[in-house]
């Protein structure tokens, strides 16, 4: 897919595929952060690829990266549907990743760092921490901290609270909706996330305010 084709790609026209309007709305602001933060990285694991919309938008616009998708098996058909419609040479079919039982998924053909049993020097996830239960958030950070090499990055997009305070009325309503649906879910507090990350040698190095009262938190694996 060449640069001219990129400009003409409008995934909102793929009405026959399951579609997330939130992905459509936030893809460009997220991409701009990824282009800056991952300019020197090579192999990214996307945790919770969802519909696959983010992956088909990001991969061809980050051609220096290998973009590896992952999710629970039930979502693979949808993700692959998007990949089939918008293929890219650096976009990889989803791997099975269920936080309740799986370790970090790695393709059989993937290379690995000499000091790590993982090929990834970056891991990205969007709109996951407020959906899964807190013990699974803890497990995700443990797995990420173990998988990344020194200076590898963990990039997290979503809504966050700040010292127990909602960033907006809409986020407060959204949190209420989440907890009514599943009491174990809910918007996480940045203080709790940063404390958890530090336990696994992941240090917050950048924060970005994003549209619709969301943020991107960028963690880097420390050498201690």
PDB file of C-alpha atoms in Angstrom, residues 69-209:
ATOM      1  CA  UNK A  69      -2.134  -7.754  16.716  1.00  0.00           C
ATOM      2  CA  UNK A  70      -3.546  -9.845  19.565  1.00  0.00           C
ATOM      3  CA  UNK A  71      -6.853 -10.457  21.328  1.00  0.00           C
ATOM      4  CA  UNK A  72      -9.072 -13.197  22.663  1.00  0.00           C
ATOM      5  CA  UNK A  73      -9.844 -15.765  19.981  1.00  0.00           C
ATOM      6  CA  UNK A  74     -13.480 -14.698  19.673  1.00  0.00           C
ATOM      7  CA  UNK A  75     -12.334 -11.391  18.132  1.00  0.00           C
ATOM      8  CA  UNK A  76      -9.900 -12.837  15.606  1.00  0.00           C
ATOM      9  CA  UNK A  77     -12.414 -13.179  12.795  1.00  0.00           C
ATOM     10  CA  UNK A  78     -13.314  -9.489  12.950  1.00  0.00           C
ATOM     11  CA  UNK A  79      -9.673  -8.408  13.121  1.00  0.00           C
ATOM     12  CA  UNK A  80      -8.763 -10.613  10.196  1.00  0.00           C
ATOM     13  CA  UNK A  81     -11.686  -9.206   8.219  1.00  0.00           C
ATOM     14  CA  UNK A  82     -10.208  -5.721   8.528  1.00  0.00           C
ATOM     15  CA  UNK A  83      -6.734  -7.050   7.669  1.00  0.00           C
ATOM     16  CA  UNK A  84      -8.077  -8.755   4.558  1.00  0.00           C
ATOM     17  CA  UNK A  85      -9.705  -5.525   3.391  1.00  0.00           C
ATOM     18  CA  UNK A  86      -6.714  -3.289   4.233  1.00  0.00           C
ATOM     19  CA  UNK A  87      -3.575  -5.448   4.099  1.00  0.00           C
ATOM     20  CA  UNK A  88      -0.103  -4.115   4.812  1.00  0.00           C
ATOM     21  CA  UNK A  89       3.230  -5.942   4.586  1.00  0.00           C
ATOM     22  CA  UNK A  90       4.109  -5.107   8.203  1.00  0.00           C
ATOM     23  CA  UNK A  91       0.690  -6.030   9.644  1.00  0.00           C
ATOM     24  CA  UNK A  92       0.434  -9.436  11.313  1.00  0.00           C
ATOM     25  CA  UNK A  93      -2.584 -11.663  11.930  1.00  0.00           C
ATOM     26  CA  UNK A  94      -3.865 -11.740  15.508  1.00  0.00           C
ATOM     27  CA  UNK A  95      -2.340 -13.995  18.127  1.00  0.00           C
ATOM     28  CA  UNK A  96      -4.420 -15.462  20.932  1.00  0.00           C
ATOM     29  CA  UNK A  97      -4.056 -13.463  24.153  1.00  0.00           C
ATOM     30  CA  UNK A  98      -6.384 -14.032  27.078  1.00  0.00           C
ATOM     31  CA  UNK A  99      -5.065 -12.341  30.205  1.00  0.00           C
ATOM     32  CA  UNK A 100      -6.811 -14.840  32.441  1.00  0.00           C
ATOM     33  CA  UNK A 101      -4.486 -17.629  31.293  1.00  0.00           C
ATOM     34  CA  UNK A 102      -1.981 -16.642  28.581  1.00  0.00           C
ATOM     35  CA  UNK A 103       1.509 -15.228  28.612  1.00  0.00           C
ATOM     36  CA  UNK A 104       2.680 -12.598  26.134  1.00  0.00           C
ATOM     37  CA  UNK A 105       1.943 -14.131  22.704  1.00  0.00           C
ATOM     38  CA  UNK A 106       4.782 -14.480  20.222  1.00  0.00           C
ATOM     39  CA  UNK A 107       4.588 -15.636  16.622  1.00  0.00           C
ATOM     40  CA  UNK A 108       6.653 -18.734  15.852  1.00  0.00           C
ATOM     41  CA  UNK A 109       8.596 -16.885  13.146  1.00  0.00           C
ATOM     42  CA  UNK A 110       9.297 -13.776  15.239  1.00  0.00           C
ATOM     43  CA  UNK A 111      12.908 -12.914  16.107  1.00  0.00           C
ATOM     44  CA  UNK A 112      13.911 -12.323  19.722  1.00  0.00           C
ATOM     45  CA  UNK A 113      16.330 -10.068  21.548  1.00  0.00           C
ATOM     46  CA  UNK A 114      19.480 -11.820  22.800  1.00  0.00           C
ATOM     47  CA  UNK A 115      18.601 -11.025  26.427  1.00  0.00           C
ATOM     48  CA  UNK A 116      14.832 -11.583  26.172  1.00  0.00           C
ATOM     49  CA  UNK A 117      12.426 -14.302  25.127  1.00  0.00           C
ATOM     50  CA  UNK A 118      10.390 -11.700  23.255  1.00  0.00           C
ATOM     51  CA  UNK A 119      10.728  -9.849  19.947  1.00  0.00           C
ATOM     52  CA  UNK A 120       8.855  -6.750  21.104  1.00  0.00           C
ATOM     53  CA  UNK A 121      10.533  -3.463  21.926  1.00  0.00           C
ATOM     54  CA  UNK A 122       7.155  -1.755  22.336  1.00  0.00           C
ATOM     55  CA  UNK A 123       3.670  -2.757  23.475  1.00  0.00           C
ATOM     56  CA  UNK A 124       0.545  -0.683  22.789  1.00  0.00           C
ATOM     57  CA  UNK A 125      -2.967  -0.967  24.172  1.00  0.00           C
ATOM     58  CA  UNK A 126      -6.021   1.250  23.777  1.00  0.00           C
ATOM     59  CA  UNK A 127      -9.200   1.312  25.856  1.00  0.00           C
ATOM     60  CA  UNK A 128      -8.448  -1.846  27.815  1.00  0.00           C
ATOM     61  CA  UNK A 129      -7.513  -0.956  31.406  1.00  0.00           C
ATOM     62  CA  UNK A 130     -11.007   0.296  32.282  1.00  0.00           C
ATOM     63  CA  UNK A 131     -12.663  -2.778  30.742  1.00  0.00           C
ATOM     64  CA  UNK A 132     -10.743  -5.548  32.491  1.00  0.00           C
ATOM     65  CA  UNK A 133     -10.744  -6.276  36.232  1.00  0.00           C
ATOM     66  CA  UNK A 134      -7.943  -4.818  38.354  1.00  0.00           C
ATOM     67  CA  UNK A 135      -6.192  -8.191  38.918  1.00  0.00           C
ATOM     68  CA  UNK A 136      -5.900  -8.488  35.131  1.00  0.00           C
ATOM     69  CA  UNK A 137      -4.496  -4.945  34.910  1.00  0.00           C
ATOM     70  CA  UNK A 138      -1.882  -6.066  37.437  1.00  0.00           C
ATOM     71  CA  UNK A 139      -1.144  -9.187  35.393  1.00  0.00           C
ATOM     72  CA  UNK A 140      -0.814  -7.169  32.181  1.00  0.00           C
ATOM     73  CA  UNK A 141       1.798  -4.863  33.711  1.00  0.00           C
ATOM     74  CA  UNK A 142       3.676  -7.859  35.108  1.00  0.00           C
ATOM     75  CA  UNK A 143       3.766  -9.532  31.694  1.00  0.00           C
ATOM     76  CA  UNK A 144       4.734  -6.331  29.900  1.00  0.00           C
ATOM     77  CA  UNK A 145       7.494  -5.569  32.390  1.00  0.00           C
ATOM     78  CA  UNK A 146       8.923  -9.043  31.898  1.00  0.00           C
ATOM     79  CA  UNK A 147       8.626  -9.037  28.088  1.00  0.00           C
ATOM     80  CA  UNK A 148      10.126  -5.654  27.231  1.00  0.00           C
ATOM     81  CA  UNK A 149      13.861  -5.094  26.928  1.00  0.00           C
ATOM     82  CA  UNK A 150      15.532  -2.157  28.662  1.00  0.00           C
ATOM     83  CA  UNK A 151      14.220   1.102  27.135  1.00  0.00           C
ATOM     84  CA  UNK A 152      11.273  -0.718  25.589  1.00  0.00           C
ATOM     85  CA  UNK A 153       8.026   1.257  25.733  1.00  0.00           C
ATOM     86  CA  UNK A 154       4.537   0.472  26.960  1.00  0.00           C
ATOM     87  CA  UNK A 155       2.021   2.946  25.498  1.00  0.00           C
ATOM     88  CA  UNK A 156      -1.454   3.060  27.022  1.00  0.00           C
ATOM     89  CA  UNK A 157      -4.435   5.024  25.675  1.00  0.00           C
ATOM     90  CA  UNK A 158      -7.704   5.610  27.486  1.00  0.00           C
ATOM     91  CA  UNK A 159      -9.523   7.639  30.150  1.00  0.00           C
ATOM     92  CA  UNK A 160      -7.879   8.078  33.554  1.00  0.00           C
ATOM     93  CA  UNK A 161      -8.712   9.685  36.873  1.00  0.00           C
ATOM     94  CA  UNK A 162      -6.256  12.007  38.600  1.00  0.00           C
ATOM     95  CA  UNK A 163      -5.893  11.594  42.390  1.00  0.00           C
ATOM     96  CA  UNK A 164      -9.393  10.189  42.624  1.00  0.00           C
ATOM     97  CA  UNK A 165     -10.972  12.963  40.539  1.00  0.00           C
ATOM     98  CA  UNK A 166     -12.743  12.534  37.224  1.00  0.00           C
ATOM     99  CA  UNK A 167     -11.366  14.612  34.376  1.00  0.00           C
ATOM    100  CA  UNK A 168     -14.863  15.411  33.097  1.00  0.00           C
ATOM    101  CA  UNK A 169     -18.548  14.867  33.758  1.00  0.00           C
ATOM    102  CA  UNK A 170     -18.674  12.595  30.729  1.00  0.00           C
ATOM    103  CA  UNK A 171     -15.961  10.370  32.176  1.00  0.00           C
ATOM    104  CA  UNK A 172     -17.870  10.182  35.449  1.00  0.00           C
ATOM    105  CA  UNK A 173     -20.976   9.044  33.571  1.00  0.00           C
ATOM    106  CA  UNK A 174     -18.912   6.579  31.580  1.00  0.00           C
ATOM    107  CA  UNK A 175     -17.398   5.139  34.759  1.00  0.00           C
ATOM    108  CA  UNK A 176     -20.862   4.719  36.280  1.00  0.00           C
ATOM    109  CA  UNK A 177     -21.977   2.883  33.141  1.00  0.00           C
ATOM    110  CA  UNK A 178     -18.926   0.598  33.239  1.00  0.00           C
ATOM    111  CA  UNK A 179     -19.432  -0.327  36.897  1.00  0.00           C
ATOM    112  CA  UNK A 180     -23.154  -0.967  36.440  1.00  0.00           C
ATOM    113  CA  UNK A 181     -22.305  -3.406  33.662  1.00  0.00           C
ATOM    114  CA  UNK A 182     -19.362  -4.968  35.514  1.00  0.00           C
ATOM    115  CA  UNK A 183     -18.441  -3.910  39.068  1.00  0.00           C
ATOM    116  CA  UNK A 184     -14.850  -5.059  38.456  1.00  0.00           C
ATOM    117  CA  UNK A 185     -14.326  -2.572  35.634  1.00  0.00           C
ATOM    118  CA  UNK A 186     -14.004   1.212  35.785  1.00  0.00           C
ATOM    119  CA  UNK A 187     -11.738   4.139  34.975  1.00  0.00           C
ATOM    120  CA  UNK A 188      -8.357   3.696  36.666  1.00  0.00           C
ATOM    121  CA  UNK A 189      -6.455   6.336  38.590  1.00  0.00           C
ATOM    122  CA  UNK A 190      -3.110   7.432  37.183  1.00  0.00           C
ATOM    123  CA  UNK A 191      -1.497   7.244  40.621  1.00  0.00           C
ATOM    124  CA  UNK A 192      -2.434   3.577  40.931  1.00  0.00           C
ATOM    125  CA  UNK A 193      -1.259   2.838  37.401  1.00  0.00           C
ATOM    126  CA  UNK A 194       2.095   4.572  37.908  1.00  0.00           C
ATOM    127  CA  UNK A 195       2.649   2.755  41.210  1.00  0.00           C
ATOM    128  CA  UNK A 196       1.841  -0.579  39.563  1.00  0.00           C
ATOM    129  CA  UNK A 197       4.105   0.186  36.617  1.00  0.00           C
ATOM    130  CA  UNK A 198       7.034   1.067  38.869  1.00  0.00           C
ATOM    131  CA  UNK A 199       6.785  -2.336  40.553  1.00  0.00           C
ATOM    132  CA  UNK A 200       7.665  -3.836  37.167  1.00  0.00           C
ATOM    133  CA  UNK A 201      10.442  -1.364  36.260  1.00  0.00           C
ATOM    134  CA  UNK A 202       8.181   0.678  33.972  1.00  0.00           C
ATOM    135  CA  UNK A 203       8.670   4.400  34.467  1.00  0.00           C
ATOM    136  CA  UNK A 204       6.257   7.057  33.195  1.00  0.00           C
ATOM    137  CA  UNK A 205       8.226   9.217  30.747  1.00  0.00           C
ATOM    138  CA  UNK A 206       5.491  11.066  28.832  1.00  0.00           C
ATOM    139  CA  UNK A 207       1.822  11.998  29.136  1.00  0.00           C
ATOM    140  CA  UNK A 208      -0.350  13.326  26.319  1.00  0.00           C
ATOM    141  CA  UNK A 209      -3.782  14.893  26.601  1.00  0.00           C
TER     142      UNK A 209
END
